[in-house]
mmCIF file of C-alpha atoms in Angstrom:
data_model
loop_
_atom_site.group_PDB
_atom_site.id
_atom_site.type_symbol
_atom_site.label_atom_id
_atom_site.label_comp_id
_atom_site.label_asym_id
_atom_site.label_seq_id
_atom_site.Cartn_x
_atom_site.Cartn_y
_atom_site.Cartn_z
ATOM 1 C CA MET A 90 69.487 -9.987 105.368
ATOM 2 C CA LYS A 91 69.847 -6.431 105.034
ATOM 3 C CA VAL A 92 67.006 -3.546 103.714
ATOM 4 C CA LEU A 93 67.722 -0.371 102.047
ATOM 5 C CA TYR A 94 64.881 1.842 101.927
ATOM 6 C CA ALA A 95 65.018 5.847 100.766
ATOM 7 C CA GLN A 96 62.669 8.910 99.844
ATOM 8 C CA SER A 97 62.734 10.629 96.496
ATOM 9 C CA GLY A 98 60.740 13.551 94.956
ATOM 10 C CA GLY A 99 58.318 16.192 96.123
ATOM 11 C CA VAL A 100 57.531 15.049 99.476
ATOM 12 C CA THR A 101 53.926 14.725 101.290
ATOM 13 C CA SER A 102 51.970 14.780 104.491
ATOM 14 C CA VAL A 103 51.910 10.373 104.522
ATOM 15 C CA ILE A 104 55.158 9.729 103.003
ATOM 16 C CA ASN A 105 56.760 8.987 106.789
ATOM 17 C CA ALA A 106 53.249 6.694 107.618
ATOM 18 C CA SER A 107 55.040 4.599 103.879
ATOM 19 C CA ALA A 108 58.627 4.614 105.468
ATOM 20 C CA TYR A 109 56.949 3.340 109.334
ATOM 21 C CA GLY A 110 55.144 0.691 106.807
ATOM 22 C CA VAL A 111 58.725 -0.392 105.770
ATOM 23 C CA LEU A 112 61.100 0.102 108.331
ATOM 24 C CA ASP A 113 58.863 -1.902 111.151
ATOM 25 C CA GLU A 114 57.914 -4.522 108.766
ATOM 26 C CA ALA A 115 61.474 -5.547 107.819
ATOM 27 C CA GLN A 116 62.296 -5.432 111.390
ATOM 28 C CA LYS A 117 59.442 -7.827 111.989
ATOM 29 C CA ALA A 118 60.509 -9.791 109.592
ATOM 30 C CA GLY A 119 63.698 -10.072 111.449
ATOM 31 C CA LEU A 120 65.882 -7.623 109.158
ATOM 32 C CA GLU A 121 68.828 -5.383 109.538
ATOM 33 C CA VAL A 122 67.580 -1.666 108.234
ATOM 34 C CA TYR A 123 69.159 1.432 107.031
ATOM 35 C CA VAL A 124 67.700 4.529 105.401
ATOM 36 C CA GLY A 125 69.416 6.243 102.766
ATOM 37 C CA ILE A 126 68.850 10.211 103.435
ATOM 38 C CA HIS A 127 68.343 12.302 100.701
ATOM 39 C CA GLY A 128 67.434 9.483 98.617
ATOM 40 C CA ILE A 129 69.866 8.086 96.128
ATOM 41 C CA SER A 130 72.365 11.063 96.489
ATOM 42 C CA GLY A 131 73.319 9.649 99.559
ATOM 43 C CA VAL A 132 73.055 6.456 99.164
ATOM 44 C CA LEU A 133 75.900 7.853 95.992
ATOM 45 C CA ARG A 134 77.831 9.789 99.210
ATOM 46 C CA GLU A 135 76.982 6.317 100.933
ATOM 47 C CA ASN A 136 75.102 8.159 104.098
ATOM 48 C CA LEU A 137 73.387 5.488 105.467
ATOM 49 C CA LEU A 138 71.015 5.550 108.710
ATOM 50 C CA LYS A 139 70.974 2.308 110.547
ATOM 51 C CA ILE A 140 67.259 1.901 111.726
ATOM 52 C CA ASN A 141 66.716 -0.942 113.879
ATOM 53 C CA GLY A 142 66.828 0.176 118.012
ATOM 54 C CA LYS A 143 65.611 3.510 116.654
ATOM 55 C CA ASP A 144 62.390 5.140 117.386
ATOM 56 C CA ILE A 145 59.680 4.690 114.379
ATOM 57 C CA GLU A 146 56.509 5.029 115.657
ATOM 58 C CA GLY A 147 56.520 8.698 115.115
ATOM 59 C CA LEU A 148 56.751 8.689 112.140
ATOM 60 C CA LYS A 149 52.853 7.406 110.802
ATOM 61 C CA TYR A 150 52.258 11.382 112.251
ATOM 62 C CA THR A 151 55.256 13.505 110.752
ATOM 63 C CA PRO A 152 54.977 15.335 107.486
ATOM 64 C CA SER A 153 57.863 15.548 104.441
ATOM 65 C CA ALA A 154 60.223 13.497 104.340
ATOM 66 C CA ALA A 155 61.405 12.586 107.460
ATOM 67 C CA PHE A 156 65.243 10.952 105.637
ATOM 68 C CA GLY A 157 65.299 13.577 103.054
ATOM 69 C CA SER A 158 64.318 13.343 99.625
ATOM 70 C CA CYS A 159 66.487 14.496 96.500
ATOM 71 C CA ARG A 160 65.216 14.915 93.098
ATOM 72 C CA ARG A 161 67.583 13.281 90.793
ATOM 73 C CA LYS A 162 68.089 10.887 88.105
ATOM 74 C CA LEU A 163 70.179 8.258 87.304
ATOM 75 C CA LYS A 164 71.392 9.109 84.266
ATOM 76 C CA THR A 165 75.136 7.459 83.549
ATOM 77 C CA GLN A 166 76.088 3.886 84.502
ATOM 78 C CA LYS A 167 79.137 5.655 86.700
ATOM 79 C CA ASP A 168 76.857 5.968 89.464
ATOM 80 C CA ILE A 169 74.692 2.684 88.608
ATOM 81 C CA ASN A 170 78.126 1.168 89.356
ATOM 82 C CA LYS A 171 78.567 2.806 91.926
ATOM 83 C CA LEU A 172 75.006 2.552 93.442
ATOM 84 C CA PHE A 173 76.544 -1.185 92.814
ATOM 85 C CA GLU A 174 79.798 -1.286 94.950
ATOM 86 C CA ILE A 175 77.746 0.679 97.597
ATOM 87 C CA PHE A 176 74.784 -2.662 97.792
ATOM 88 C CA GLU A 177 77.311 -5.005 97.835
ATOM 89 C CA LYS A 178 79.686 -3.667 100.763
ATOM 90 C CA TYR A 179 76.092 -2.975 103.109
ATOM 91 C CA GLU A 180 75.353 -6.582 101.952
ATOM 92 C CA ILE A 181 71.642 -5.106 100.509
ATOM 93 C CA GLU A 182 69.219 -7.868 99.492
ATOM 94 C CA TYR A 183 66.100 -5.852 99.491
ATOM 95 C CA PHE A 184 65.916 -2.098 97.879
ATOM 96 C CA PHE A 185 62.692 0.114 98.554
ATOM 97 C CA TYR A 186 62.527 3.771 96.871
ATOM 98 C CA ASN A 187 59.645 5.925 98.080
ATOM 99 C CA GLY A 188 58.215 7.841 95.227
ATOM 100 C CA GLY A 189 56.783 9.105 91.884
ATOM 101 C CA ASN A 190 57.275 8.667 87.887
ATOM 102 C CA ASP A 191 60.835 9.815 87.942
ATOM 103 C CA SER A 192 61.410 7.974 90.703
ATOM 104 C CA MET A 193 59.879 4.380 89.256
ATOM 105 C CA ASP A 194 62.379 5.356 86.908
ATOM 106 C CA THR A 195 65.412 4.884 89.376
ATOM 107 C CA ALA A 196 63.948 1.946 90.515
ATOM 108 C CA TRP A 197 63.608 0.265 86.914
ATOM 109 C CA LYS A 198 67.106 1.019 85.984
ATOM 110 C CA LEU A 199 68.671 -0.622 89.191
ATOM 111 C CA TYR A 200 66.493 -3.729 89.016
ATOM 112 C CA THR A 201 67.521 -4.496 85.321
ATOM 113 C CA GLU A 202 71.193 -3.663 86.402
ATOM 114 C CA ALA A 203 70.781 -6.538 89.306
ATOM 115 C CA LYS A 204 69.238 -8.382 86.217
ATOM 116 C CA LYS A 205 71.862 -8.448 84.053
ATOM 117 C CA ARG A 206 74.505 -8.488 86.130
ATOM 118 C CA ASN A 207 72.390 -11.610 87.815
ATOM 119 C CA ILE A 208 72.418 -10.342 91.491
ATOM 120 C CA PRO A 209 69.354 -11.412 93.631
ATOM 121 C CA LEU A 210 68.567 -8.123 94.478
ATOM 122 C CA LYS A 211 64.801 -7.032 95.361
ATOM 123 C CA VAL A 212 63.597 -3.416 94.246
ATOM 124 C CA ILE A 213 60.442 -2.993 95.419
ATOM 125 C CA GLY A 214 58.751 1.137 93.769
ATOM 126 C CA VAL A 215 56.411 2.719 96.813
ATOM 127 C CA PRO A 216 53.949 5.203 95.378
ATOM 128 C CA LYS A 217 53.721 8.348 96.568
ATOM 129 C CA THR A 218 52.765 12.105 95.401
ATOM 130 C CA VAL A 219 50.778 14.156 95.897
ATOM 131 C CA ASP A 220 50.147 15.159 92.851
ATOM 132 C CA ASN A 221 48.476 11.763 91.662
ATOM 133 C CA ASP A 222 49.090 10.995 88.318
ATOM 134 C CA LEU A 223 51.188 7.313 88.999
ATOM 135 C CA PRO A 224 49.107 5.376 86.057
ATOM 136 C CA HIS A 225 48.405 1.781 86.864
ATOM 137 C CA THR A 226 47.325 2.605 90.650
ATOM 138 C CA ASP A 227 43.380 3.377 91.422
ATOM 139 C CA HIS A 228 45.037 6.761 93.712
ATOM 140 C CA CYS A 229 48.237 7.521 95.490
ATOM 141 C CA PRO A 230 49.150 7.759 98.939
ATOM 142 C CA GLY A 231 49.637 11.349 99.701
ATOM 143 C CA TYR A 232 47.206 12.730 97.497
ATOM 144 C CA GLY A 233 43.956 12.287 99.638
ATOM 145 C CA SER A 234 45.522 14.661 102.696
ATOM 146 C CA ALA A 235 46.981 17.494 99.697
ATOM 147 C CA ALA A 236 42.981 17.335 98.607
ATOM 148 C CA LYS A 237 41.850 17.876 102.253
ATOM 149 C CA TYR A 238 43.657 20.502 102.657
ATOM 150 C CA ILE A 239 43.027 22.141 100.097
ATOM 151 C CA ALA A 240 39.346 21.702 99.636
ATOM 152 C CA THR A 241 39.460 23.149 103.784
ATOM 153 C CA ALA A 242 41.644 25.905 102.505
ATOM 154 C CA ILE A 243 39.543 27.312 99.889
ATOM 155 C CA MET A 244 36.293 26.780 101.688
ATOM 156 C CA GLU A 245 37.461 28.794 104.617
ATOM 157 C CA ALA A 246 39.082 31.725 102.085
ATOM 158 C CA THR A 247 36.050 31.829 100.258
ATOM 159 C CA LEU A 248 33.705 32.218 103.325
ATOM 160 C CA ASP A 249 36.241 35.292 103.764
ATOM 161 C CA LEU A 250 35.907 36.670 100.272
ATOM 162 C CA ARG A 251 31.963 36.302 101.280
ATOM 163 C CA SER A 252 32.208 37.966 104.489
ATOM 164 C CA MET A 253 34.151 41.321 102.991
ATOM 165 C CA TYR A 254 33.671 41.784 98.733
ATOM 166 C CA VAL A 255 31.214 44.219 99.080
ATOM 167 C CA ASP A 256 33.719 47.093 99.408
ATOM 168 C CA SER A 257 36.880 44.468 99.578
ATOM 169 C CA THR A 258 38.270 42.335 97.216
ATOM 170 C CA ARG A 259 36.337 40.649 94.615
ATOM 171 C CA VAL A 260 38.178 38.058 93.233
ATOM 172 C CA PHE A 261 40.075 35.431 95.814
ATOM 173 C CA VAL A 262 42.498 33.323 93.289
ATOM 174 C CA MET A 263 44.654 30.256 95.103
ATOM 175 C CA GLU A 264 47.135 28.927 92.646
ATOM 176 C CA ILE A 265 47.921 24.786 93.693
ATOM 177 C CA MET A 266 50.336 22.729 91.978
ATOM 178 C CA GLY A 267 49.496 20.435 89.345
ATOM 179 C CA ARG A 268 52.109 20.706 86.222
ATOM 180 C CA HIS A 269 50.429 18.482 83.975
ATOM 181 C CA ALA A 270 47.022 16.723 85.936
ATOM 182 C CA GLY A 271 43.903 18.408 87.732
ATOM 183 C CA TRP A 272 44.346 15.925 90.532
ATOM 184 C CA LEU A 273 44.752 18.441 92.596
ATOM 185 C CA SER A 274 42.675 21.844 91.354
ATOM 186 C CA ALA A 275 40.237 19.551 91.175
ATOM 187 C CA ALA A 276 40.025 19.047 94.749
ATOM 188 C CA ALA A 277 38.996 22.730 94.774
ATOM 189 C CA GLY A 278 35.852 21.846 93.989
ATOM 190 C CA LEU A 279 35.216 18.918 97.202
ATOM 191 C CA GLY A 280 33.630 22.533 99.058
ATOM 192 C CA TRP A 281 30.243 22.160 97.738
ATOM 193 C CA LEU A 282 29.656 19.223 99.456
ATOM 194 C CA ASN A 283 29.319 21.434 102.212
ATOM 195 C CA GLY A 284 27.686 24.248 100.178
ATOM 196 C CA ILE A 285 30.822 26.291 98.945
ATOM 197 C CA GLY A 286 34.107 25.826 97.416
ATOM 198 C CA ALA A 287 35.830 26.964 94.244
ATOM 199 C CA ASP A 288 33.569 29.059 91.967
ATOM 200 C CA LEU A 289 36.099 28.127 88.924
ATOM 201 C CA ILE A 290 38.414 25.907 88.311
ATOM 202 C CA LEU A 291 41.514 25.861 85.960
ATOM 203 C CA PHE A 292 42.470 22.263 85.244
ATOM 204 C CA PRO A 293 45.548 21.838 83.260
ATOM 205 C CA GLU A 294 43.626 19.758 80.690
ATOM 206 C CA VAL A 295 42.045 22.270 79.758
ATOM 207 C CA PRO A 296 43.748 24.375 77.307
ATOM 208 C CA PHE A 297 43.268 27.983 78.735
ATOM 209 C CA ASN A 298 40.648 30.552 76.897
ATOM 210 C CA LYS A 299 41.851 34.126 78.192
ATOM 211 C CA GLU A 300 37.642 35.017 76.912
ATOM 212 C CA LYS A 301 36.274 32.104 78.439
ATOM 213 C CA PHE A 302 36.972 32.698 81.575
ATOM 214 C CA LEU A 303 36.951 36.597 81.583
ATOM 215 C CA GLU A 304 32.954 35.800 80.538
ATOM 216 C CA ARG A 305 32.527 33.840 83.456
ATOM 217 C CA VAL A 306 34.194 35.389 86.105
ATOM 218 C CA ASP A 307 31.866 38.408 85.444
ATOM 219 C CA GLU A 308 29.232 36.316 85.151
ATOM 220 C CA SER A 309 29.715 35.122 88.813
ATOM 221 C CA ILE A 310 30.267 38.502 89.926
ATOM 222 C CA ARG A 311 27.119 39.913 88.044
ATOM 223 C CA ARG A 312 25.505 36.937 89.965
ATOM 224 C CA LYS A 313 26.805 36.818 93.591
ATOM 225 C CA GLY A 314 28.953 39.621 93.689
ATOM 226 C CA TYR A 315 31.978 37.238 94.292
ATOM 227 C CA CYS A 316 34.423 35.219 92.650
ATOM 228 C CA SER A 317 36.465 32.782 94.022
ATOM 229 C CA ILE A 318 39.331 30.909 91.454
ATOM 230 C CA ALA A 319 41.367 27.834 91.857
ATOM 231 C CA VAL A 320 43.755 27.480 89.281
ATOM 232 C CA SER A 321 46.654 24.964 88.783
ATOM 233 C CA GLU A 322 50.405 26.164 88.182
ATOM 234 C CA GLY A 323 50.138 24.227 85.289
ATOM 235 C CA ILE A 324 47.194 25.596 82.703
ATOM 236 C CA LYS A 325 48.602 25.792 78.755
ATOM 237 C CA TYR A 326 47.832 28.320 76.053
ATOM 238 C CA PRO A 327 45.947 26.549 73.311
ATOM 239 C CA ASP A 328 49.254 26.399 71.778
ATOM 240 C CA GLY A 329 51.038 24.568 74.486
ATOM 241 C CA PHE A 330 52.844 27.185 76.336
ATOM 242 C CA PHE A 331 52.602 27.794 80.196
ATOM 243 C CA VAL A 332 50.661 30.466 81.541
ATOM 244 C CA ALA A 333 53.627 30.442 84.469
ATOM 245 C CA ASP A 334 56.195 29.375 81.999
ATOM 246 C CA MET A 335 59.563 30.798 84.391
ATOM 247 C CA GLY A 336 62.105 30.233 81.252
ATOM 248 C CA TYR A 337 64.624 27.433 82.830
ATOM 249 C CA THR A 338 64.639 24.069 83.680
ATOM 250 C CA ASP A 339 65.256 21.968 86.675
ATOM 251 C CA SER A 340 67.129 19.178 87.715
ATOM 252 C CA PHE A 341 64.479 16.413 86.081
ATOM 253 C CA GLY A 342 64.487 18.529 83.042
ATOM 254 C CA ASN A 343 60.768 19.897 84.092
ATOM 255 C CA ARG A 344 59.988 23.479 83.036
ATOM 256 C CA GLN A 345 60.003 26.077 85.970
ATOM 257 C CA LEU A 346 56.747 26.590 86.815
ATOM 258 C CA GLY A 347 55.834 29.996 89.364
ATOM 259 C CA GLY A 348 53.142 33.047 89.899
ATOM 260 C CA VAL A 349 51.041 31.809 87.624
ATOM 261 C CA GLY A 350 47.712 33.045 90.213
ATOM 262 C CA PHE A 351 49.293 36.362 89.485
ATOM 263 C CA THR A 352 48.865 36.691 86.209
ATOM 264 C CA ILE A 353 45.160 35.132 86.067
ATOM 265 C CA ALA A 354 44.504 37.933 88.933
ATOM 266 C CA GLY A 355 45.859 40.793 87.012
ATOM 267 C CA MET A 356 44.117 39.804 83.441
ATOM 268 C CA ILE A 357 40.775 40.390 85.205
ATOM 269 C CA ARG A 358 42.287 43.791 87.063
ATOM 270 C CA SER A 359 43.250 45.051 83.952
ATOM 271 C CA GLU A 360 40.325 43.765 81.971
ATOM 272 C CA LEU A 361 37.683 44.083 84.701
ATOM 273 C CA SER A 362 38.780 47.199 87.090
ATOM 274 C CA LEU A 363 38.522 44.049 90.133
ATOM 275 C CA LYS A 364 40.168 43.865 93.218
ATOM 276 C CA THR A 365 41.529 41.018 93.407
ATOM 277 C CA HIS A 366 43.729 38.343 95.844
ATOM 278 C CA VAL A 367 45.866 35.592 95.829
ATOM 279 C CA ALA A 368 47.636 33.257 97.765
ATOM 280 C CA ILE A 369 50.322 30.710 97.260
ATOM 281 C CA PRO A 370 49.709 26.911 99.382
ATOM 282 C CA ASP A 371 53.107 26.000 97.951
ATOM 283 C CA TYR A 372 54.146 23.151 100.722
ATOM 284 C CA LEU A 373 51.727 24.204 102.728
ATOM 285 C CA GLN A 374 49.052 21.962 100.546
ATOM 286 C CA ARG A 375 51.904 19.026 100.540
ATOM 287 C CA SER A 376 53.069 18.470 103.976
ATOM 288 C CA GLY A 377 49.357 19.847 106.272
ATOM 289 C CA ARG A 378 49.679 17.120 108.059
ATOM 290 C CA HIS A 379 47.152 18.124 110.765
ATOM 291 C CA ILE A 380 44.987 17.747 108.762
ATOM 292 C CA ALA A 381 45.784 14.690 106.868
ATOM 293 C CA SER A 382 42.933 12.214 105.441
ATOM 294 C CA LYS A 383 42.898 9.086 108.337
ATOM 295 C CA THR A 384 42.096 7.494 104.804
ATOM 296 C CA ASP A 385 45.406 8.548 103.349
ATOM 297 C CA VAL A 386 47.337 7.482 106.196
ATOM 298 C CA ASP A 387 46.679 3.693 106.733
ATOM 299 C CA GLU A 388 47.318 3.408 103.138
ATOM 300 C CA ALA A 389 50.464 5.317 102.785
ATOM 301 C CA GLU A 390 51.327 2.804 105.731
ATOM 302 C CA ALA A 391 49.579 -0.064 104.381
ATOM 303 C CA VAL A 392 51.874 0.089 100.748
ATOM 304 C CA GLY A 393 54.999 0.249 103.083
ATOM 305 C CA ARG A 394 54.263 -2.990 104.580
ATOM 306 C CA GLN A 395 52.621 -4.721 101.812
ATOM 307 C CA ALA A 396 56.542 -3.600 99.340
ATOM 308 C CA VAL A 397 58.194 -5.755 102.215
ATOM 309 C CA LYS A 398 56.121 -8.736 101.852
ATOM 310 C CA LEU A 399 56.337 -8.675 97.729
ATOM 311 C CA ALA A 400 59.644 -8.560 98.285
ATOM 312 C CA LEU A 401 60.547 -11.187 100.974
ATOM 313 C CA ASP A 402 57.684 -13.676 98.629
ATOM 314 C CA GLY A 403 60.531 -12.998 96.131
ATOM 315 C CA VAL A 404 58.959 -10.502 94.074
ATOM 316 C CA SER A 405 60.879 -7.732 92.918
ATOM 317 C CA GLY A 406 60.353 -4.361 89.511
ATOM 318 C CA VAL A 407 57.577 -3.483 90.626
ATOM 319 C CA MET A 408 55.437 -0.810 92.064
ATOM 320 C CA VAL A 409 52.958 -1.544 94.864
ATOM 321 C CA THR A 410 49.409 -0.089 93.744
ATOM 322 C CA ILE A 411 45.386 0.383 95.195
ATOM 323 C CA ASN A 412 43.233 -1.635 93.582
ATOM 324 C CA ARG A 413 39.187 0.256 94.493
ATOM 325 C CA VAL A 414 37.191 -2.902 95.447
ATOM 326 C CA SER A 415 34.198 -0.370 95.960
ATOM 327 C CA ASN A 416 33.419 3.255 97.340
ATOM 328 C CA SER A 417 29.978 1.790 99.292
ATOM 329 C CA PRO A 418 32.208 0.934 101.813
ATOM 330 C CA TYR A 419 35.144 2.133 100.834
ATOM 331 C CA LYS A 420 37.262 -1.104 100.233
ATOM 332 C CA VAL A 421 40.735 -1.165 98.374
ATOM 333 C CA GLU A 422 43.543 -4.343 97.302
ATOM 334 C CA TYR A 423 46.513 -4.006 97.154
ATOM 335 C CA GLY A 424 48.525 -4.737 93.879
ATOM 336 C CA THR A 425 51.383 -4.354 91.771
ATOM 337 C CA VAL A 426 51.893 -2.889 88.220
ATOM 338 C CA GLU A 427 55.837 -3.384 86.442
ATOM 339 C CA LEU A 428 58.305 -0.429 86.996
ATOM 340 C CA ASN A 429 58.189 0.571 84.066
ATOM 341 C CA LYS A 430 55.085 0.716 83.022
ATOM 342 C CA VAL A 431 54.829 3.472 85.805
ATOM 343 C CA ALA A 432 58.402 5.195 84.568
ATOM 344 C CA GLU A 433 58.386 8.876 83.448
ATOM 345 C CA VAL A 434 53.997 8.506 83.079
ATOM 346 C CA THR A 435 51.610 10.726 83.738
ATOM 347 C CA LYS A 436 48.063 9.786 84.527
ATOM 348 C CA TYR A 437 45.636 12.545 83.465
ATOM 349 C CA LEU A 438 41.976 14.350 85.116
ATOM 350 C CA PRO A 439 39.103 11.713 83.407
ATOM 351 C CA ASP A 440 37.243 14.017 81.247
ATOM 352 C CA ASP A 441 33.745 12.635 82.886
ATOM 353 C CA PHE A 442 35.958 14.335 86.108
ATOM 354 C CA HIS A 443 36.031 17.456 84.836
ATOM 355 C CA THR A 444 33.937 20.599 82.784
ATOM 356 C CA ASP A 445 36.027 23.713 81.773
ATOM 357 C CA PHE A 446 35.298 25.025 84.848
ATOM 358 C CA GLU A 447 33.930 22.528 87.453
ATOM 359 C CA VAL A 448 34.008 18.767 88.818
ATOM 360 C CA THR A 449 31.980 17.094 88.119
ATOM 361 C CA GLU A 450 30.093 13.841 90.049
ATOM 362 C CA GLU A 451 31.873 11.269 89.006
ATOM 363 C CA TYR A 452 35.109 13.290 90.516
ATOM 364 C CA ILE A 453 33.435 13.773 93.782
ATOM 365 C CA GLU A 454 32.451 9.853 93.846
ATOM 366 C CA TYR A 455 36.036 9.510 93.490
ATOM 367 C CA ALA A 456 37.836 11.321 95.508
ATOM 368 C CA LYS A 457 35.014 11.402 98.727
ATOM 369 C CA PRO A 458 36.338 8.608 100.256
ATOM 370 C CA LEU A 459 40.168 9.172 100.261
ATOM 371 C CA ILE A 460 39.830 12.658 102.461
ATOM 372 C CA GLU A 461 37.296 10.739 104.893
ATOM 373 C CA GLY A 462 38.844 11.015 107.905
ATOM 374 C CA GLU A 463 41.010 11.952 110.909
ATOM 375 C CA LEU A 464 44.050 10.725 112.689
ATOM 376 C CA PHE A 465 45.881 14.160 114.407
ATOM 377 C CA PRO A 466 49.581 14.268 115.573
ATOM 378 C CA LYS A 467 50.319 14.666 119.530
ATOM 379 C CA PHE A 468 50.461 17.768 120.706
ATOM 380 C CA LYS A 469 52.137 19.802 123.003
ATOM 381 C CA ASP A 470 52.093 23.862 124.076
ATOM 382 C CA GLY A 471 49.827 24.198 121.812
ATOM 383 C CA LEU A 472 51.870 23.116 118.859
ATOM 384 C CA PRO A 473 52.263 19.234 116.741
ATOM 385 C CA VAL A 474 54.781 16.628 117.955
ATOM 386 C CA TYR A 475 56.810 15.869 114.916
ATOM 387 C CA THR A 476 59.577 13.498 114.531
ATOM 388 C CA ILE A 477 62.755 14.974 113.355
ATOM 389 C CA PHE A 478 66.361 12.585 112.874
ATOM 390 C CA LYS A 479 69.422 14.419 113.346
ATOM 391 C CA GLU A 480 71.633 12.826 111.675
ATOM 392 C CA VAL A 481 69.225 13.679 107.960
ATOM 393 C CA GLU A 482 70.905 17.396 108.994
ATOM 394 C CA GLU A 483 73.870 17.605 106.526
#
């Protein structure tokens, strides 16, 4: 029996821990294992790598997509037919797709096509996204580590600001990923657990009110002399237009966003005459494995292993979910949800997790267990050692 695994969408610092979970569990079951290089795009090109016998232990400590990712939707029957020709050629009986909303749509299409053809292909979705916006799961592997990175970065940057504001920068702005949901920007408020965090957070769920925002910045300046701000890339005006729309779309049809931090800083400079500084963590926040959460790493591996167990039990057409049982002590169980209930659906930051500019105690209680613990990679010559497969280079 043969397995095919592939990675898709924006990467995380723990997606390879899920890969390790899938690949190791499948090999333990005596299966022949392949991975698609660069997701479904690589599978369509028949760019597959056989894993059996390779050293994969380091995947648990390696960020980004070790086997390459892609941003591709299945839009044509021609592509679907091509995939099934490849599945048949390699005698693939189990397909695991590791990704987010759009990736689950791809997995759903393959599952329904297999049913239509009466082919016993088992398709399981393995959740992944730093955005934490997949529905029907308490949280997503990748989020805890990205949240930990953001919380730490805003703490350190705010301490820098606090040290220098007297005759230098008065306002620090950090632009954070998050097109529609404010889960990542909310993490900028977690630093208050240890005494310092973002003074203001701009969430995509809250329509941007320039006047109200500037009033809050001015109040912070008058009260303590400086202001630290976290802004989601996806904030919108009340009319629904993105504050930082770049004017074109990506291959998934999403409007491309960029520069909202500079836009916000420009408003502050022009209206309040304050010196500002802008930082854009960008890829750093999603691939910061050196500061990953142990909870996140462990759960990422666990959902991969659970996916294989489900498939071997004959389950198909579902994504693995993480269901929180308790906060104290923190405990989760693993379940499933039908792929079509996740595909292209967004879970927003709940109203009780935030106000207009701050996170609430409810959010902090939710997020705190997800950022706990450390599982550092090995270091050599002062730098982390990461696993790189030369076969991924094209």
